[in-house]
Amino acid sequence: MAFILVKAATGPVLCGPAAATLHGGTVAVESATKLTVQGKAVLLTPTGSLTVSGCKTPVTSDTTGPLSKPCANASVTTTAATKLVVGGRKPLMMPVAGSADGMVAKVTPQLTVTATPNQSKLTTL
């Protein structure tokens, strides 16, 4: 059984673990108002690239080129729910993996998408 992710004020899907000067940007994942858990809309499994807002990674470079840049887009993957469908789409569930197009120490993509379910009532297979 895995927890279903629900919409929250600060994510629940981030472009990477929030640190003082890196990542922490919110990945825009579509939600379903037809199904809520504890008053929060259930997030749906993405169908394409997602935008990122608020990534704290700074733009830096040296004579060899860019060193770091904030995430602007992300892709998210998850194990699809087999028993629950909302509006023809499967809900987003834990565990979540993915990548973002930001750069840290000349490494891109960043394979650090993180998520928190933000609820403990609804699980699915």
Short mmCIF file of C-alpha atoms in Angstrom, two decimals:
data_model
loop_
_atom_site.label_atom_id
_atom_site.label_comp_id
_atom_site.label_asym_id
_atom_site.label_seq_id
_atom_site.Cartn_x
_atom_site.Cartn_y
_atom_site.Cartn_z
CA MET A 1 0.00 0.00 0.00
CA ALA A 2 1.23 3.48 -0.85
CA PHE A 3 0.07 6.93 0.22
CA ILE A 4 -1.70 9.14 -2.34
CA LEU A 5 -0.25 12.66 -2.66
CA VAL A 6 -2.50 15.66 -2.04
CA LYS A 7 -2.15 19.35 -2.78
CA ALA A 8 -0.58 21.47 -0.05
CA ALA A 9 0.58 25.06 0.35
CA THR A 10 4.27 24.18 -0.04
CA GLY A 11 4.44 21.47 -2.62
CA PRO A 12 4.32 18.32 -1.98
CA VAL A 13 6.53 17.75 -5.03
CA LEU A 14 9.81 19.67 -5.01
CA CYS A 15 12.60 19.91 -7.61
CA GLY A 16 15.05 18.73 -4.95
CA PRO A 17 15.51 18.78 -1.20
CA ALA A 18 15.11 22.33 0.05
CA ALA A 19 18.40 23.78 1.27
CA ALA A 20 19.48 27.32 2.09
CA THR A 21 20.66 28.08 -1.48
CA LEU A 22 19.61 25.06 -3.56
CA HIS A 23 16.41 23.63 -5.00
CA GLY A 24 13.16 23.62 -2.98
CA GLY A 25 11.13 24.77 -5.99
CA THR A 26 7.51 23.62 -6.26
CA VAL A 27 6.70 21.31 -9.19
CA ALA A 28 3.27 22.19 -10.63
CA VAL A 29 1.29 18.94 -10.56
CA GLU A 30 -2.37 18.90 -11.63
CA SER A 31 -4.93 18.06 -8.95
CA ALA A 32 -8.43 16.56 -9.01
CA THR A 33 -11.14 18.50 -7.21
CA LYS A 34 -13.48 15.50 -7.49
CA LEU A 35 -11.50 13.59 -4.84
CA THR A 36 -10.16 15.14 -1.67
CA VAL A 37 -8.48 13.75 1.43
CA GLN A 38 -8.78 15.75 4.63
CA GLY A 39 -10.02 18.68 2.50
CA LYS A 40 -7.03 18.62 0.11
CA ALA A 41 -7.28 17.77 -3.61
CA VAL A 42 -5.60 14.55 -4.77
CA LEU A 43 -2.68 15.05 -7.21
CA LEU A 44 -2.84 13.29 -10.57
CA THR A 45 -0.11 11.32 -12.34
CA PRO A 46 1.55 13.77 -14.77
CA THR A 47 1.19 13.35 -18.52
CA GLY A 48 4.21 15.42 -19.59
CA SER A 49 6.81 17.96 -18.50
CA LEU A 50 5.92 20.10 -15.48
CA THR A 51 6.95 23.64 -14.60
CA VAL A 52 8.95 24.47 -11.48
CA SER A 53 8.61 27.72 -9.53
CA GLY A 54 10.72 29.05 -6.68
CA CYS A 55 13.89 26.98 -7.16
CA LYS A 56 16.63 28.64 -5.07
CA THR A 57 19.63 27.38 -7.05
CA PRO A 58 21.50 30.50 -8.23
CA VAL A 59 22.81 31.14 -11.74
CA THR A 60 26.62 30.90 -11.61
CA SER A 61 29.36 30.39 -14.18
CA ASP A 62 33.10 30.53 -14.67
CA THR A 63 35.35 30.75 -17.72
CA THR A 64 34.41 27.18 -18.75
CA GLY A 65 30.69 27.92 -18.83
CA PRO A 66 27.67 27.57 -16.54
CA LEU A 67 28.14 25.98 -13.11
CA SER A 68 24.60 26.16 -11.75
CA LYS A 69 21.11 27.29 -12.73
CA PRO A 70 17.66 26.99 -11.18
CA CYS A 71 15.20 24.30 -12.21
CA ALA A 72 12.48 25.46 -14.62
CA ASN A 73 10.98 22.12 -15.72
CA ALA A 74 10.69 18.67 -14.19
CA SER A 75 9.45 15.20 -14.99
CA VAL A 76 7.89 12.98 -12.35
CA THR A 77 7.48 9.21 -12.35
CA THR A 78 5.63 7.01 -9.91
CA THR A 79 4.21 3.55 -9.60
CA ALA A 80 0.71 3.90 -11.00
CA ALA A 81 -2.24 3.04 -8.78
CA THR A 82 -3.97 -0.09 -10.05
CA LYS A 83 -7.25 0.23 -8.12
CA LEU A 84 -8.06 3.96 -8.08
CA VAL A 85 -8.86 6.27 -11.02
CA VAL A 86 -10.00 9.91 -10.77
CA GLY A 87 -11.51 11.54 -13.85
CA GLY A 88 -9.88 8.94 -16.09
CA ARG A 89 -6.41 9.45 -14.59
CA LYS A 90 -4.49 7.67 -11.88
CA PRO A 91 -3.54 9.55 -8.70
CA LEU A 92 0.08 10.39 -7.90
CA MET A 93 1.34 8.09 -5.16
CA MET A 94 4.49 7.41 -3.19
CA PRO A 95 7.28 6.72 -3.92
CA VAL A 96 7.93 9.51 -6.43
CA ALA A 97 11.08 9.88 -8.53
CA GLY A 98 12.03 12.21 -11.32
CA SER A 99 14.43 14.78 -12.62
CA ALA A 100 14.63 18.53 -13.09
CA ASP A 101 16.50 20.58 -15.68
CA GLY A 102 18.48 22.63 -13.16
CA MET A 103 22.25 22.43 -12.84
CA VAL A 104 24.45 22.10 -9.75
CA ALA A 105 28.26 21.72 -10.06
CA LYS A 106 27.83 21.33 -13.86
CA VAL A 107 25.54 18.30 -13.38
CA THR A 108 22.25 18.32 -15.28
CA PRO A 109 19.62 16.98 -15.14
CA GLN A 110 19.20 16.95 -11.39
CA LEU A 111 17.83 13.56 -10.31
CA THR A 112 16.48 14.90 -7.04
CA VAL A 113 12.71 15.33 -7.30
CA THR A 114 11.26 14.75 -3.82
CA ALA A 115 7.71 14.40 -2.54
CA THR A 116 5.66 14.26 0.66
CA PRO A 117 2.13 12.79 0.70
CA ASN A 118 0.75 15.50 3.08
CA GLN A 119 -1.91 13.09 4.34
CA SER A 120 -2.06 9.78 6.19
CA LYS A 121 -5.64 8.59 5.54
CA LEU A 122 -5.72 7.28 1.95
CA THR A 123 -3.53 4.51 0.54
CA THR A 124 -3.92 2.40 -2.59
CA LEU A 125 -2.39 -0.48 -4.52
#
